[in-house]
Structure formats: structure tokens, C-alpha cells
PDB file of C-alpha atoms in Angstrom:
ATOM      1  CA  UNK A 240       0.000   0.000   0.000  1.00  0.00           C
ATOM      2  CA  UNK A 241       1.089   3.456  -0.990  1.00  0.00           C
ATOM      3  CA  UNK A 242       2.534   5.791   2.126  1.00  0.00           C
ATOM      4  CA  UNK A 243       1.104   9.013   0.835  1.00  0.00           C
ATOM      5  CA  UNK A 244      -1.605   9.639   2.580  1.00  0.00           C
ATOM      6  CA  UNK A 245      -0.910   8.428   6.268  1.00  0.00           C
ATOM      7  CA  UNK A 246      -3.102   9.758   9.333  1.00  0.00           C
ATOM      8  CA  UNK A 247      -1.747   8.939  13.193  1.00  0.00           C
ATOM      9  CA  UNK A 248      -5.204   8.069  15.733  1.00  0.00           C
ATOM     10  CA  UNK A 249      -4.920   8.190  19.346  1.00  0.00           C
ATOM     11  CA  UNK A 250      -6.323   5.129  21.517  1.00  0.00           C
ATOM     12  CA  UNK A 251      -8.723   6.615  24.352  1.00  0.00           C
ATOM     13  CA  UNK A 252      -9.833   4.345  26.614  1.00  0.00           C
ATOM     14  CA  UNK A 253     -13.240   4.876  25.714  1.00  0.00           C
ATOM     15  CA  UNK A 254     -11.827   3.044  22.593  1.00  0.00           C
ATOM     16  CA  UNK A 255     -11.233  -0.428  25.221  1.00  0.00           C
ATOM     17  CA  UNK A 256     -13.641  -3.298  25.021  1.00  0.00           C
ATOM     18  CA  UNK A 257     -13.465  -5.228  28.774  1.00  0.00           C
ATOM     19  CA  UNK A 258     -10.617  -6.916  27.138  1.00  0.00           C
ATOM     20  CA  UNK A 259      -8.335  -4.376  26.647  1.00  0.00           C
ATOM     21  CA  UNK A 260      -8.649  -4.272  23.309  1.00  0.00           C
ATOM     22  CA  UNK A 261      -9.941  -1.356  21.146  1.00  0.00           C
ATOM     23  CA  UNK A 262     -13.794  -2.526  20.014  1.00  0.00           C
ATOM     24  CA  UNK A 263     -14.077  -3.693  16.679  1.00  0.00           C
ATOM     25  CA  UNK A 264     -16.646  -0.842  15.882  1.00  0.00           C
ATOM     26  CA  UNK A 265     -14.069   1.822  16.796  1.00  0.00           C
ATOM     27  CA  UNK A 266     -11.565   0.810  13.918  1.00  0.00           C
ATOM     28  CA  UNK A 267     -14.843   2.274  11.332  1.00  0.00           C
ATOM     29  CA  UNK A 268     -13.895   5.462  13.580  1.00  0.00           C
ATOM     30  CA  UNK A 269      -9.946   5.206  12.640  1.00  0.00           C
ATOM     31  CA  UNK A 270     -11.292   4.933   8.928  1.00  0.00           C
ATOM     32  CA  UNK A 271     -13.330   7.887   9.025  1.00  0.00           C
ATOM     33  CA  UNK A 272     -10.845  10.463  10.791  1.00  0.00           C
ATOM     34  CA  UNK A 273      -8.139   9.305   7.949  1.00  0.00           C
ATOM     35  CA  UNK A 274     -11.072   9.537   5.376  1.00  0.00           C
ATOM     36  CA  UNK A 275     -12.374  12.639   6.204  1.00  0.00           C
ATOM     37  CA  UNK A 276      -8.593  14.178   7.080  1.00  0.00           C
ATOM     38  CA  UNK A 277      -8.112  13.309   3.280  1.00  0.00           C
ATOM     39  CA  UNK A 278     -11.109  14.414   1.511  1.00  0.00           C
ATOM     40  CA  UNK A 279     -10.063  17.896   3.224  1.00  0.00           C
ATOM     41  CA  UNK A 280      -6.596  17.770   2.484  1.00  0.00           C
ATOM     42  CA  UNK A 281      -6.175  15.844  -0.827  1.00  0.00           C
ATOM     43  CA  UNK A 282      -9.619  16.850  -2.401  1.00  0.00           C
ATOM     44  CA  UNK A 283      -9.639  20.426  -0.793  1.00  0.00           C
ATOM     45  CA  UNK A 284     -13.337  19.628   0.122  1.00  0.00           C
ATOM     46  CA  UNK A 285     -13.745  21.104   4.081  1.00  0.00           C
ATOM     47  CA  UNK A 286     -14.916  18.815   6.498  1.00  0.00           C
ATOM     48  CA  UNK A 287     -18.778  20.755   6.818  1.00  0.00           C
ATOM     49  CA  UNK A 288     -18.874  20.810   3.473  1.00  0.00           C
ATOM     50  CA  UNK A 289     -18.835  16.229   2.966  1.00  0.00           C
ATOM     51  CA  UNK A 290     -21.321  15.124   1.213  1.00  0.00           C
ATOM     52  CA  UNK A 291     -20.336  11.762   0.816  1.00  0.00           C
ATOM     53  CA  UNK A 292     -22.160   8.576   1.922  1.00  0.00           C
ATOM     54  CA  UNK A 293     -20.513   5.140   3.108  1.00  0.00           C
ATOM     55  CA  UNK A 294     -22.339   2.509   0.252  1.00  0.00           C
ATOM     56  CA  UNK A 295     -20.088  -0.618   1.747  1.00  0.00           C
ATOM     57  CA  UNK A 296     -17.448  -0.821   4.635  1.00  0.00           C
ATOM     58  CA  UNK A 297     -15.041  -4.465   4.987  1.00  0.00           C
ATOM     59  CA  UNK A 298     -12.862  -5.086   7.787  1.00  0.00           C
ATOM     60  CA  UNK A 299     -10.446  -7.313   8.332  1.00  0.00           C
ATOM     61  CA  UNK A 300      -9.352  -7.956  11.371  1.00  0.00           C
ATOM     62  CA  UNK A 301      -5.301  -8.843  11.842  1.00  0.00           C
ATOM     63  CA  UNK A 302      -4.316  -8.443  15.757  1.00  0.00           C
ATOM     64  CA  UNK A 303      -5.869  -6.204  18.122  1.00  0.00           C
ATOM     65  CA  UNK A 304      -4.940  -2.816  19.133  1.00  0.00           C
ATOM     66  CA  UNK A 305      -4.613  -1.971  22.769  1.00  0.00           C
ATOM     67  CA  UNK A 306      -3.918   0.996  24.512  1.00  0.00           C
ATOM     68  CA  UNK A 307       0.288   1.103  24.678  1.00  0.00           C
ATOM     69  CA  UNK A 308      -0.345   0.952  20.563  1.00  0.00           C
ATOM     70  CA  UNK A 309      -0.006   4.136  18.678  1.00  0.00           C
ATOM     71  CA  UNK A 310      -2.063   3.296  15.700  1.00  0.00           C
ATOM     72  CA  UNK A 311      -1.540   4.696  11.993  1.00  0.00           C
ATOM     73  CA  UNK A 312      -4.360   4.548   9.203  1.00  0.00           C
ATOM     74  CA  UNK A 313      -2.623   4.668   5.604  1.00  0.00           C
ATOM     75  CA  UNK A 314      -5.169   5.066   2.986  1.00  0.00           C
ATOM     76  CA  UNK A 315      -5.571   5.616  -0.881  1.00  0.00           C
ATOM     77  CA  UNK A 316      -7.962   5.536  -3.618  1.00  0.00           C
ATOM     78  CA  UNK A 317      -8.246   2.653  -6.076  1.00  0.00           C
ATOM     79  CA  UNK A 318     -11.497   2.787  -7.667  1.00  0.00           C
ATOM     80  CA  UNK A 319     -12.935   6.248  -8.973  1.00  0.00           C
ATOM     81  CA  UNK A 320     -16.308   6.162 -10.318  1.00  0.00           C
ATOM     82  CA  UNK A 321     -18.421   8.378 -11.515  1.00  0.00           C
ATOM     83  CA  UNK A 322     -20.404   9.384  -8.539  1.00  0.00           C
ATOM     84  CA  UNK A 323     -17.877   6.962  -6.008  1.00  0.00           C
ATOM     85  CA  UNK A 324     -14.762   5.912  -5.128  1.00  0.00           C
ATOM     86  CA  UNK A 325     -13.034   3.357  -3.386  1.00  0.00           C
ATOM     87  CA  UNK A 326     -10.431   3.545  -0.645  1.00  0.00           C
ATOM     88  CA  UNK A 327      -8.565   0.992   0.367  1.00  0.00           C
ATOM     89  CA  UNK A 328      -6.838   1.123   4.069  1.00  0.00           C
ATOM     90  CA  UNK A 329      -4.106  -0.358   6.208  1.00  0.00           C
ATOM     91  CA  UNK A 330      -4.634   0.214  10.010  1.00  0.00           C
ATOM     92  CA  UNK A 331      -1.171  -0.060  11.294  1.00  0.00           C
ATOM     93  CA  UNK A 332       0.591  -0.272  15.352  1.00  0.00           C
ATOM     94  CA  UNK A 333       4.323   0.174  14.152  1.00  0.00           C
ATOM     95  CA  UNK A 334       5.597  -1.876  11.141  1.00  0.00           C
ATOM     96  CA  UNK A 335       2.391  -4.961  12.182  1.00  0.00           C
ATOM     97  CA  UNK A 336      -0.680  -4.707  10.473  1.00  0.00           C
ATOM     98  CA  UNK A 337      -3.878  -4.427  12.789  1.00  0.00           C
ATOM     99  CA  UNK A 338      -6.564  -4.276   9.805  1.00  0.00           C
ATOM    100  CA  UNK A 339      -7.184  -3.949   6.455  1.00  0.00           C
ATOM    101  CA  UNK A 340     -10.542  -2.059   5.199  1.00  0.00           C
ATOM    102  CA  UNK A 341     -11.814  -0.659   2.143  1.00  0.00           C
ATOM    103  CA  UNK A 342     -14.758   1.442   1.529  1.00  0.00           C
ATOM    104  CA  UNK A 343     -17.068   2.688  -1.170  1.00  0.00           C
ATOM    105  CA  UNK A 344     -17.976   6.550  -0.728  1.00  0.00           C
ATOM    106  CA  UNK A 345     -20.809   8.100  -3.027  1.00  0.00           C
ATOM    107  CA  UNK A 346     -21.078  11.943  -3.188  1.00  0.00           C
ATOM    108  CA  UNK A 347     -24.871  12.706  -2.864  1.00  0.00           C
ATOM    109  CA  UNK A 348     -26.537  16.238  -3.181  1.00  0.00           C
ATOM    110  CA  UNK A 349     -27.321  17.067  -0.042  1.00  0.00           C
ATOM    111  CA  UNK A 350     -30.623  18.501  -1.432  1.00  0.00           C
ATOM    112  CA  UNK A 351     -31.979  15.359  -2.947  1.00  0.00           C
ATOM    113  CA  UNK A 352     -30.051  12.572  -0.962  1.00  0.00           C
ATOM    114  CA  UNK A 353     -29.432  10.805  -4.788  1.00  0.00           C
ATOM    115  CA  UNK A 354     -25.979  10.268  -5.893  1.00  0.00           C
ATOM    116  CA  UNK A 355     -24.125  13.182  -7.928  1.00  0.00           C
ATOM    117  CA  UNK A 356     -21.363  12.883 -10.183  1.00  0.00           C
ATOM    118  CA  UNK A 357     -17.500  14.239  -8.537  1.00  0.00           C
ATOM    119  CA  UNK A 358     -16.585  17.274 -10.461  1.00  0.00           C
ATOM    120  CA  UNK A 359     -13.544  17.238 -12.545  1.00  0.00           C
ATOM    121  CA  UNK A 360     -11.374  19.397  -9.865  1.00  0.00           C
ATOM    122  CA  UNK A 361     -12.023  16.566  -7.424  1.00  0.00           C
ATOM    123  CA  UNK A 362     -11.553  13.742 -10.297  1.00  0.00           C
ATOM    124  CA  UNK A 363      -8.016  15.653 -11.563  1.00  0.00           C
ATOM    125  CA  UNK A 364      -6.314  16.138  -7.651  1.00  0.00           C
ATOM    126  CA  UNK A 365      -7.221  12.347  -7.356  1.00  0.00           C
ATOM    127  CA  UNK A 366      -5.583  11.271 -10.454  1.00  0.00           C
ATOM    128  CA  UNK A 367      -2.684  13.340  -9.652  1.00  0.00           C
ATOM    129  CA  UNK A 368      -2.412  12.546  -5.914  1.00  0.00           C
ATOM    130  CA  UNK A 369      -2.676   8.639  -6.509  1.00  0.00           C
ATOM    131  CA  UNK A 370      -0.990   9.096  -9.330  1.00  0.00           C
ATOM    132  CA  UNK A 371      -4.265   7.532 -11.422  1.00  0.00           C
ATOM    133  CA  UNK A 372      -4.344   7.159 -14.888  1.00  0.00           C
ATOM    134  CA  UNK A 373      -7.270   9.060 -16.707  1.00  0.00           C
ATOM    135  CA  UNK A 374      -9.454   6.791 -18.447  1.00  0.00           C
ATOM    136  CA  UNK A 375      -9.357   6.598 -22.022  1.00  0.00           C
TER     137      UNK A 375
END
């Protein structure tokens, strides 16, 4: 997985399950804090202005992460659709592997709630960030 886009989460213990172990519905929350910190920063979209919609979330779990961990979340793109794209991620505690995710994000009008095509400014800083080709 690409290193470009790499976004460090703190453990809180509100994070812990009664094992010691950060929940496995708290890793969705690592996803969306490196998400969102690149829609704003790669896609110069700010965060109140999202208007994106999860359409499928996987997890896989590798080892859990517990609070002496200092988790990382590396992320890119390697779908991009008309309306959608999808991310892939690496949830990381040093050089081990603690997940692996991907998710589908639609843009939707916030007016309507029905999927709207990315504009070319958002399509072009993907391309060039990840280094995409454009499509023939």
C-alpha cells in the first residue's frame, strides 16, 4: 500500500472493550478520521462541506490494538467512479498490520439525498495525488 496519505489516531480508553482491546466498531472510527482528514486535504473539500455517503465498509481484522499501541491509518484511492470511489486502508501499530478495510464513498446532493457525479477538480487532484491514470 502506498505511504502518501498516512493519518496517526490516538487510543482513548473509551476506545477499550473489557478486554483491553480497542472494540471492533471503533476501527470504522480510525477509517473515518483518515477519510475525512483526506477528503479535506487531498480533495480540498472542508470537512462541513462532505457530502459523501458510506455505500459498503469491509474489515479485516489482523491483531488487536490496545492501549500502549499508537495506531496509523494509511489510505488511498483505487477505484474512482463516476459518482464513487473506493479507498482501500491499512490500520497499522508500528511496522504490524492491525486491519485492512476498504470502503465505497458516493457523493450525494445534499438537497436530494441521490448520488451526484464528482466534479472534474475533485476527479483531476485524485488522479494526480494517486498518481491515477485518466481513463481513455
Amino acid at each position: 500500500m502506498s505511504e502518501k496519505f498516512t493519518v496517526a489516531v490516538p487510543v482513548r480508553y473509551r476506545d477499550l472493550d473489557p478486554m483491553d482491546h480497542v472494540n471492533h466498531a471503533v476501527y470504522a472510527s480510525y477509517l473515518e478520521a483518515a477519510r475525512t482528514d483526506y477528503i479535506e486535504a487531498v480533495l480540498e473539500i472542508p470537512q462541513e462541506e462532505l457530502a459523501f455517503v458510506i455505500a459498503n465498509l469491509e474489515i479485516s481484522y489482523e491483531r488487536p490494538i490496545t492501549m500502549d499501541d499508537e495506531p496509523t491509518v494509511a489510505l488511498e484511492v483505487t477505484d474512482l467512479g463516476d459518482s464513487s470511489c473506493t479507498m482501500a486502508y491499512e490500520i497499522r501499530t508500528g511496522d504490524e498490520i492491525a486491519a485492512t478495510a476498504e470502503t465505497t464513498i458516493v457523493r450525494v446532493d445534499p438537497d436530494t439525498g441521490h448520488p451526484t457525479p464528482l466534479s472534474d477538480a475533485v476527479r483531476n487532484r485524485v488522479r494526480e495525488f494517486e498518481e491515477l491514470e485518466a481513463p481513455a
